[in-house]
Every structure is written in C-alpha cells, then in structure tokens.
Short mmCIF file of C-alpha atoms in Angstrom, two decimals:
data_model
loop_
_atom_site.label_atom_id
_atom_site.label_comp_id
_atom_site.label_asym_id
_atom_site.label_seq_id
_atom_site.Cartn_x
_atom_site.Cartn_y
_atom_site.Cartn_z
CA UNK A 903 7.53 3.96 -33.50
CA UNK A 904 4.89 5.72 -36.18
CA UNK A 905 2.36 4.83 -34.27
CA UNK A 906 3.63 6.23 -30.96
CA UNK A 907 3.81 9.94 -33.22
CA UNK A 908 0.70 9.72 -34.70
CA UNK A 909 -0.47 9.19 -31.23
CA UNK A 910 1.56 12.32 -29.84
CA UNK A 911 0.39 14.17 -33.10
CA UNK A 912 -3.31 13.16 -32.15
CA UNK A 913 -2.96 14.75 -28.81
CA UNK A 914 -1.69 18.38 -29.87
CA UNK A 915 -4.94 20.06 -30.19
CA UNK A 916 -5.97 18.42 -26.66
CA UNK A 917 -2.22 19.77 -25.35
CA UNK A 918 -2.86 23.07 -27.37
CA UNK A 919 -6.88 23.25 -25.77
CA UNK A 920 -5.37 22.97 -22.74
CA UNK A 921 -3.62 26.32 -22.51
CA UNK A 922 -6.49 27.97 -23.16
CA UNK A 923 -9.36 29.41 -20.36
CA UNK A 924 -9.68 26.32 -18.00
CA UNK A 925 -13.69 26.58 -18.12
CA UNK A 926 -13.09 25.55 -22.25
CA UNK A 927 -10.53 22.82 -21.44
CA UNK A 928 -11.43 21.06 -18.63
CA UNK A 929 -14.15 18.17 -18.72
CA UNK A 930 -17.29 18.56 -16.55
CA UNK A 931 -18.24 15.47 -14.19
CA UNK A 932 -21.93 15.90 -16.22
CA UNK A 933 -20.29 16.01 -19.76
CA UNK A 934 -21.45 12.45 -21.59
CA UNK A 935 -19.39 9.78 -22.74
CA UNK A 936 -20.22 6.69 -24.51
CA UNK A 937 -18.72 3.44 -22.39
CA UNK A 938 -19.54 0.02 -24.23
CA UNK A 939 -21.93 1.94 -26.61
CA UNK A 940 -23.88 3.43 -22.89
CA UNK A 941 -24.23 7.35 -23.03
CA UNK A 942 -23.90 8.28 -19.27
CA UNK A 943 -22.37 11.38 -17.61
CA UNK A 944 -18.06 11.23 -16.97
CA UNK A 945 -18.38 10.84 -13.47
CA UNK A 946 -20.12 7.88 -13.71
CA UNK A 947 -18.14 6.44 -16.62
CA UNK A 948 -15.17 6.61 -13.77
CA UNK A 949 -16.58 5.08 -11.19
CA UNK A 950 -17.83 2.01 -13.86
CA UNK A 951 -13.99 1.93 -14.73
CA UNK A 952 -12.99 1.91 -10.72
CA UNK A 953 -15.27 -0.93 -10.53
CA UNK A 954 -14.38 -2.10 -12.90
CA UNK A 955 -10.53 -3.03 -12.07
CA UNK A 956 -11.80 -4.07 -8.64
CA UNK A 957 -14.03 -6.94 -10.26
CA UNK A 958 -11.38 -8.42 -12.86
CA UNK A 959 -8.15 -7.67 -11.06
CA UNK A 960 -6.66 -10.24 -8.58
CA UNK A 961 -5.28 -9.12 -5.24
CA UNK A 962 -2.77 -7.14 -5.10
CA UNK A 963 1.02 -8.59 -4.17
CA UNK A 964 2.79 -6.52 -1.82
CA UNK A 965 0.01 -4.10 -2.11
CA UNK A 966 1.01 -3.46 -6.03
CA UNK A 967 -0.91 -4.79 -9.00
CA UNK A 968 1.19 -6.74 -11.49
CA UNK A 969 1.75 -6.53 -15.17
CA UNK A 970 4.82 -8.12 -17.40
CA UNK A 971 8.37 -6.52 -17.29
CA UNK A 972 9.76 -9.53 -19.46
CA UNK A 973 8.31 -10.09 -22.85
CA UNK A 974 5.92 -12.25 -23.57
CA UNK A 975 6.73 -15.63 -25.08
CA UNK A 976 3.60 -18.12 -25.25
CA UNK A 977 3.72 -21.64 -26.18
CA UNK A 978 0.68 -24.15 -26.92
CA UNK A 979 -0.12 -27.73 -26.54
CA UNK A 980 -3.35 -30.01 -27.09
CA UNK A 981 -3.90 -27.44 -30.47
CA UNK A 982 -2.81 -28.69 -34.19
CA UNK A 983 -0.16 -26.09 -35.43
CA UNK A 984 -2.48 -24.38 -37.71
CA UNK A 985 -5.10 -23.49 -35.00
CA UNK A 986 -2.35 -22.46 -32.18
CA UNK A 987 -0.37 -20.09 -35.02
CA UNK A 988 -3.24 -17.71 -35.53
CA UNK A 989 -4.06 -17.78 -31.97
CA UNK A 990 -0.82 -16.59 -30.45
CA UNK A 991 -0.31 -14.25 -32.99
CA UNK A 992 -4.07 -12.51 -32.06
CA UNK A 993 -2.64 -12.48 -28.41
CA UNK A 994 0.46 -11.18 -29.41
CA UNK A 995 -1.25 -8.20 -31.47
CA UNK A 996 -2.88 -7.63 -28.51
CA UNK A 997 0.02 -7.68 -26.14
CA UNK A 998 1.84 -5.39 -28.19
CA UNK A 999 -1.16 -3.30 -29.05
CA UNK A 1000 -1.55 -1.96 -25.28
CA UNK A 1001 1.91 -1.61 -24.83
CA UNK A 1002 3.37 -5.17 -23.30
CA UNK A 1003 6.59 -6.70 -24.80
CA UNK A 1004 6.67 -9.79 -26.85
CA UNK A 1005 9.91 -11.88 -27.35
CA UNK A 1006 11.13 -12.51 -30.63
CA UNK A 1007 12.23 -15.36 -32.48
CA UNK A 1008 12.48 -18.69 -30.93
CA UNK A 1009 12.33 -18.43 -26.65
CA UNK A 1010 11.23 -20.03 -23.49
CA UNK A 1011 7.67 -19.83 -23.31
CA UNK A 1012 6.65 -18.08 -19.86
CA UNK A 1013 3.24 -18.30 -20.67
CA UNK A 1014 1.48 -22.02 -21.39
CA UNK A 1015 -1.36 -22.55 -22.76
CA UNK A 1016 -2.79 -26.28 -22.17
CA UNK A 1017 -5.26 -27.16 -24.08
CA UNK A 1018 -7.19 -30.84 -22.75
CA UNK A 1019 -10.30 -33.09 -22.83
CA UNK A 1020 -10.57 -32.72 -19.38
CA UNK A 1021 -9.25 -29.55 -17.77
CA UNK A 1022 -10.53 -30.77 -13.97
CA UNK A 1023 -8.75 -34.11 -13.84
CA UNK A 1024 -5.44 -32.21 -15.83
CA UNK A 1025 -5.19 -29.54 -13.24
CA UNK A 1026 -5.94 -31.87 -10.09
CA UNK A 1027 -3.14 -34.09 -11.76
CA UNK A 1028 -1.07 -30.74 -11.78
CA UNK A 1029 -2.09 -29.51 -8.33
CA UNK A 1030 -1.07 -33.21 -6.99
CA UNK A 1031 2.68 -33.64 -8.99
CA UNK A 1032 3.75 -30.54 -9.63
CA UNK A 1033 2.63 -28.31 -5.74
CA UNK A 1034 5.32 -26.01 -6.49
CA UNK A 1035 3.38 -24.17 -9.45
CA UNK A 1036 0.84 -23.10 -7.15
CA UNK A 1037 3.72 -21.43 -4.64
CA UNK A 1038 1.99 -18.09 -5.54
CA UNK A 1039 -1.22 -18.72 -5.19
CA UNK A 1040 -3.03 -17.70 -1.89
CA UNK A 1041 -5.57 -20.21 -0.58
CA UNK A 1042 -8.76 -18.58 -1.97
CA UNK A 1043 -7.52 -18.15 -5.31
CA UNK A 1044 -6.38 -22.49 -4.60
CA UNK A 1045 -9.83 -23.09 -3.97
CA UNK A 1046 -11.51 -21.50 -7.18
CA UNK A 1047 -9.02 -23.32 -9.61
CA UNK A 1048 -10.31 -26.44 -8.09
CA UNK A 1049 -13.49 -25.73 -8.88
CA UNK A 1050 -15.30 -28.12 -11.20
CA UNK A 1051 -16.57 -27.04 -14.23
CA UNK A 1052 -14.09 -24.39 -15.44
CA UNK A 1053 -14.21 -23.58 -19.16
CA UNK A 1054 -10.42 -21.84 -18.31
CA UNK A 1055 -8.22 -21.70 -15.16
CA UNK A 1056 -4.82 -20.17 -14.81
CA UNK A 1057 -2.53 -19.25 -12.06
CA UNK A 1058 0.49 -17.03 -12.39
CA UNK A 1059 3.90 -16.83 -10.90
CA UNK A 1060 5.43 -13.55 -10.10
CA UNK A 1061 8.71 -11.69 -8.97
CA UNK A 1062 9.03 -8.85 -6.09
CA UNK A 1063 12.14 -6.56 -7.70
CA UNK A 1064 13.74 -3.15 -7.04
CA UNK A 1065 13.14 -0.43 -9.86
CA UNK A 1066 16.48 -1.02 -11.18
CA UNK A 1067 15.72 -4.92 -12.08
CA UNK A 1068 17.15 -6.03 -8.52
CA UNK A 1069 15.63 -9.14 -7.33
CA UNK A 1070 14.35 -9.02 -4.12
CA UNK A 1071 11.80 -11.79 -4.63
CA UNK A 1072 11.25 -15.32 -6.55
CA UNK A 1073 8.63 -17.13 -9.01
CA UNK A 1074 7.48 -20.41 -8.28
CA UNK A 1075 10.47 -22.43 -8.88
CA UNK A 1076 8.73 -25.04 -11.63
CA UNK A 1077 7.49 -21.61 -13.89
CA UNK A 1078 11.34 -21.15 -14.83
CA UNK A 1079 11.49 -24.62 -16.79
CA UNK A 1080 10.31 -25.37 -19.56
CA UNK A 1081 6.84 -26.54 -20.61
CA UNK A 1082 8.09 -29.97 -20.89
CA UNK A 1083 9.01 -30.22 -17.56
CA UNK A 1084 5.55 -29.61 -16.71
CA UNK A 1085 3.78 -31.45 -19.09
CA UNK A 1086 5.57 -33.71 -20.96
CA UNK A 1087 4.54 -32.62 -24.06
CA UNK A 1088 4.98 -31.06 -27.36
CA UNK A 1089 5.63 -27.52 -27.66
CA UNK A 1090 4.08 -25.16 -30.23
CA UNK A 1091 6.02 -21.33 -30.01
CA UNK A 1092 5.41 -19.16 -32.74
CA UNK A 1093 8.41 -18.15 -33.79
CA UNK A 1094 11.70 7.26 -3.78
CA UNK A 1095 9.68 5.75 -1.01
CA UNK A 1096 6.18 7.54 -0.64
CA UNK A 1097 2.73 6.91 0.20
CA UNK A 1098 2.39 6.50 -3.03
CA UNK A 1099 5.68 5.53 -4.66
CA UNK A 1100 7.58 2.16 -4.10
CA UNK A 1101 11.05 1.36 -4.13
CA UNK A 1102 10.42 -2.01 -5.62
CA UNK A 1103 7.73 -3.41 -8.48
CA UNK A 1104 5.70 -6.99 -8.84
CA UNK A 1105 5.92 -8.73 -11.98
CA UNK A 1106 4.41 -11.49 -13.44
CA UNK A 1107 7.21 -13.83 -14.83
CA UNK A 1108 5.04 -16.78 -15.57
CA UNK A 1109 1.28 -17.81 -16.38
CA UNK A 1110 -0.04 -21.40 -16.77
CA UNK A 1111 -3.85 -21.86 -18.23
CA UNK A 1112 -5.99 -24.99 -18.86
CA UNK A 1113 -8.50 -24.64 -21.41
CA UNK A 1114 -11.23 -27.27 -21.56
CA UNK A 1115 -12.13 -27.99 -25.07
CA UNK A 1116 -15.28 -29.47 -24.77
CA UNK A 1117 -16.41 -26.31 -22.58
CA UNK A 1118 -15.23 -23.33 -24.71
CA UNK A 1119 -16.59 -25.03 -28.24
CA UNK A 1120 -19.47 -23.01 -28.18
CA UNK A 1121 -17.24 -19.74 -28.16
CA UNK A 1122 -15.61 -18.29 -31.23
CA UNK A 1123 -12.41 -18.62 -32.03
CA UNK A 1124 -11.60 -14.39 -31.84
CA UNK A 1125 -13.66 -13.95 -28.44
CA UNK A 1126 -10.88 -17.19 -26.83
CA UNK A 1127 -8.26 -15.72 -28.15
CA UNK A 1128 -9.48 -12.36 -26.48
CA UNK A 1129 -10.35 -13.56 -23.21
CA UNK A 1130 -7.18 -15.52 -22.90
CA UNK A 1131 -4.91 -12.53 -23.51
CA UNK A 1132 -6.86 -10.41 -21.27
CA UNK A 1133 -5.77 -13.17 -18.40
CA UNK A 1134 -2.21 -12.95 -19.69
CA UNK A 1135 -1.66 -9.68 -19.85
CA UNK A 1136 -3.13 -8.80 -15.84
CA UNK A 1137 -3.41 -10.78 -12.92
CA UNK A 1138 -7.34 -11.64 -13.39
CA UNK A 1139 -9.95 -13.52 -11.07
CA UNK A 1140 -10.61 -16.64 -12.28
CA UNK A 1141 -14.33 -15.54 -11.45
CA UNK A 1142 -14.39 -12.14 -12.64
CA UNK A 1143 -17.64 -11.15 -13.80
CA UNK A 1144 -17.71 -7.51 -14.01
CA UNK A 1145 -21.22 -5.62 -14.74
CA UNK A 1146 -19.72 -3.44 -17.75
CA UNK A 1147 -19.68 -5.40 -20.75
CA UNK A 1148 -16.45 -7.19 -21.15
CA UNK A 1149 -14.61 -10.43 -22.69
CA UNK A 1150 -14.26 -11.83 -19.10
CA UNK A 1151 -18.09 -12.09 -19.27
CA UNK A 1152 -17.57 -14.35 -22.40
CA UNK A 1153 -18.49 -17.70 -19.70
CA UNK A 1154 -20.58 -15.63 -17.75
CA UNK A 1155 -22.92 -14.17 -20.71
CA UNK A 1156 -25.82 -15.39 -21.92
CA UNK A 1157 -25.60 -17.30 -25.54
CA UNK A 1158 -27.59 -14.07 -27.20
CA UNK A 1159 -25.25 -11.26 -25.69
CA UNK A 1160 -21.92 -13.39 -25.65
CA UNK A 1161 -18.80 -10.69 -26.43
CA UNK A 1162 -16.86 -11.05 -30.00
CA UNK A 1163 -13.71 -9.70 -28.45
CA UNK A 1164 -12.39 -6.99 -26.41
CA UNK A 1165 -14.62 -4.18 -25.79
CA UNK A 1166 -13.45 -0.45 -25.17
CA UNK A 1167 -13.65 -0.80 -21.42
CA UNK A 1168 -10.78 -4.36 -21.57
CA UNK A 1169 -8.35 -2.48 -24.25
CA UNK A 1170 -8.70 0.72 -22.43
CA UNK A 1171 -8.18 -0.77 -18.62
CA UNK A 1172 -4.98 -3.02 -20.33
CA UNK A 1173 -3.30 -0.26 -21.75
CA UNK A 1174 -3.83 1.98 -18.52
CA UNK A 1175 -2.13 -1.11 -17.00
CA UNK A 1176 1.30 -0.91 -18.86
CA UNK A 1177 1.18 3.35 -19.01
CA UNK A 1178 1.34 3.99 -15.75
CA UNK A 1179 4.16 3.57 -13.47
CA UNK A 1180 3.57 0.17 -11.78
CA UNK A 1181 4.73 0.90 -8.48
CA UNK A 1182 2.37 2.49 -6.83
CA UNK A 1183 -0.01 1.35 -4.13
CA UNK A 1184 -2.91 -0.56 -5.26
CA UNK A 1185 -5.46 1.67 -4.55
CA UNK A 1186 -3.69 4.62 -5.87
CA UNK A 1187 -2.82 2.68 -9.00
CA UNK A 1188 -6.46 1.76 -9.88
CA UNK A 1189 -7.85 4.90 -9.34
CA UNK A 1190 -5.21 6.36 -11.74
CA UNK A 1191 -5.95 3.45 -14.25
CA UNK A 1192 -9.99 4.39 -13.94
CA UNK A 1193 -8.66 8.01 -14.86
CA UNK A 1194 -6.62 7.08 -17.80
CA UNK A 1195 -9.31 4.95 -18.99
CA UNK A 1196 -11.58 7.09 -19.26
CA UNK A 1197 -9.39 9.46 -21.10
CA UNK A 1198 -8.82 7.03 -23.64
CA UNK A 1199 -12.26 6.18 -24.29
CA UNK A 1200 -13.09 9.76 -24.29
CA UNK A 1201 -9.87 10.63 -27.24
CA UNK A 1202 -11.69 8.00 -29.69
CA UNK A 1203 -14.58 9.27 -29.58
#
C-alpha cells in the first residue's frame, strides 16, 4: 500500500502541471522519449508500443484480451527445490510488481511449469492423453505448439464471466485438477454494453508450459525466469518476435544481443495490462494499453 502513495505522490506535480495553460501541459507528438534506450519522437514511441501488443499478444477471446482475475499460484516439476524456489519467487515479484495477484500460502497451482529432457516427445505425449488441455486452443495456435524445436511452449485455459464474477463460460476441464493429474509427478509450490464496454470479461484461469532443458541452457537463469512470467502473466504467441527489444526475443536474439530480463517496453505493456479495465474490445484495449505505456515510460524518465 506505500508503494501505491508514493506512486500517487509521484504524480502530483504531473496532476498539478496539468491545470495549468494546456500548451505547457500537454505532450507534443515531436517531443522525444527514450524507448529501450532509442531517442525517437512520442508519436512514434506509440505506434512501436501498438505494435508492439499486436506482435506478442495472442488473439483475442470474445474479442477481449485476457489477463488473471484469480491469483497466481505456480508450481514446478523436473527442477531440484533450490533452483524452482528462487525462480517462482522472481515471477512472483514480477506478478505482483505490475499489479497481478499472487495466492498465498500453500494452493492449487493454476500455473505449471514442466520442466523435461525432451519437451517435443512430453507435449506430443500430452497432446495424445490428455486432448482436453488443449480445449482452448484454436487450431493455429495447435499447430505452433507442435512445432519441433521449441525451447518453451505453453497453452492457457480461460473463463468467459460477467463483471460481477458470474460464469458464463468454462476452462478446459483437465486445468482445474491438479498437476498430478496431469503429470504424475512431484509438485514444487512455494509456499454497460457499448462499443466499447462489455458486460462480461475473459480470464485466464490456467497456464501449462514445457521448458526444454537442453534448449534454454544457454540462457541465464534471470532472463528464463523473465520470459516465462511475461507468458504467464498475458496470453502470448508462442512465436512472438516483436522488433522492439524485448524478453520474448530472448530465443529469437542473437547470442551477442540476448536480453537479461524485462526491458521498459515488457514491464510497461504488463502493467498497462492489469490497469486498465479489461473489458473492452480488443482493439480499443490495445490502443489504450500503447497510451498508458507510453506514459509510463515517459514518468521514469
């Protein structure tokens, strides 16, 4: 709760500046801003963050994006407890740090995170047994988890619900039991209608990933841990490769230029996510996130 005043308390003079003559107050399409250490002019640095939710975002669900409305609660397997500890608690930081919720205490995990020797064969063995996980998962997005070769593939399950927590929609049945059920294996959890307003909201209530060991080794342990809450905490493309710079370009970068963690362009675009009111239209929704993005970048600097 300190934080959230120091925040307010940050924004006063920008509140108090904006009371004054609008030509003082109000940025200029031409005034710079640095975006991933790039000077270019605010305009652009908004359509770079439009683009940049188109390229990592999945498709919308009933036209909305999707964030979490539960809190978070990850378990691990394939990782020795003192590996899987510090990396849930980095993804929790992170969860919490943009403004998602994170169970306490001892839970249900809704989020899995299998780690194997093989993630192809794991998650053809998956796709095979267990069809029911993949109930929310359109046919494209089917086709790029079978890919071979994946360093990391998830899929997600969601809910369709009215404002008020009414369920008007289900998750893929198997996401509701417990990681047992799916893999048989040990568990590691730390501890008004309008054209642009909805009546109901999409939420993700589960996520499943498969992390190849022998494929992310090269990667360090902070810039994993980064890229896999990033997936958590939106509905991401498997393939997204955006052109700012970004953790989800941590597979797609070259070994000089690979990303240590989250840049300002992944926190900022996350915490846009979980400020503004999720049901919206898609469109309408990103274009407001690109906005608030750019705010935030431009308040830290």
């Amino acid at each position: 709760m300190k934080k959230r005043f120091l925040l307010a308390s940050a924004l006063v003079p920008a509140l108090l500046a904006a009371s004054g003559p609008a030509s003082a107050s109000r940025p200029s399409e031409d005034d710079p801003i640095v975006v991933t250490g790039q000077v270019m002019k605010r305009g652009d640095a908004h359509a770079l963050a439009r683009d940049f939710t188109r390229a990592v975002m999945a498709s919308s669900v009933a036209d909305q994006n999707a964030r979490w409305a539960a809190p978070l609660c990850i378990g691990a397997i394939g990782l020795r407890p003192e590996v899987a500890t510090p990396l849930i608690d980095r993804i929790e930081a992170m969860a919490l740090a943009v403004g998602a919720r994170v169970a306490k205490g001892d839970c249900q995990p809704n989020v899995m995170l299998a780690f194997a020797q093989d993630g192809d064969a794991v998650f053809a063995n998956l796709s095979k047994n267990r069809p029911d996980l993949l109930i929310d998962t359109r046919a494209e997005e089917r086709r790029k988890l079978r890919m071979a070769g994946l360093p990391v593939r998830w899929f997600y399950g969601q809910t369709v619900e009215g404002l008020g927590g009414r369920q008007v929609g289900q998750i893929a049945p198997g996401l509701r039991q417990g990681a047992v059920a799916l893999f048989d294996l040990p568990i590691l959890n730390h501890g008004t209608v309008s054209r642009i307003n909805s009546p109901a909201q999409v939420s993700i209530e589960g996520a499943t990933f498969v992390i190849d060991v022998p494929r992310v080794a090269h990667v360090s342990f902070n810039a994993l841990a980064d890229y896999l809450a990033f997936g958590i905490l939106s509905r991401t493309r498997v393939d997204a490769s955006p052109s700012g710079s970004s953790i989800m370009n941590l597979f797609n970068a070259s070994a000089s230029a690979l990303p240590e963690g989250m840049t300002d362009l992944d926190t900022a675009m996350l915490t846009a996510l979980y400020k503004i009111p999720i049901n919206r239209t898609a469109i309408v929704h990103r274009n407001q996130m690109a906005s608030e993005m750019i705010k935030a970048i431009a308040l830290s600097q």
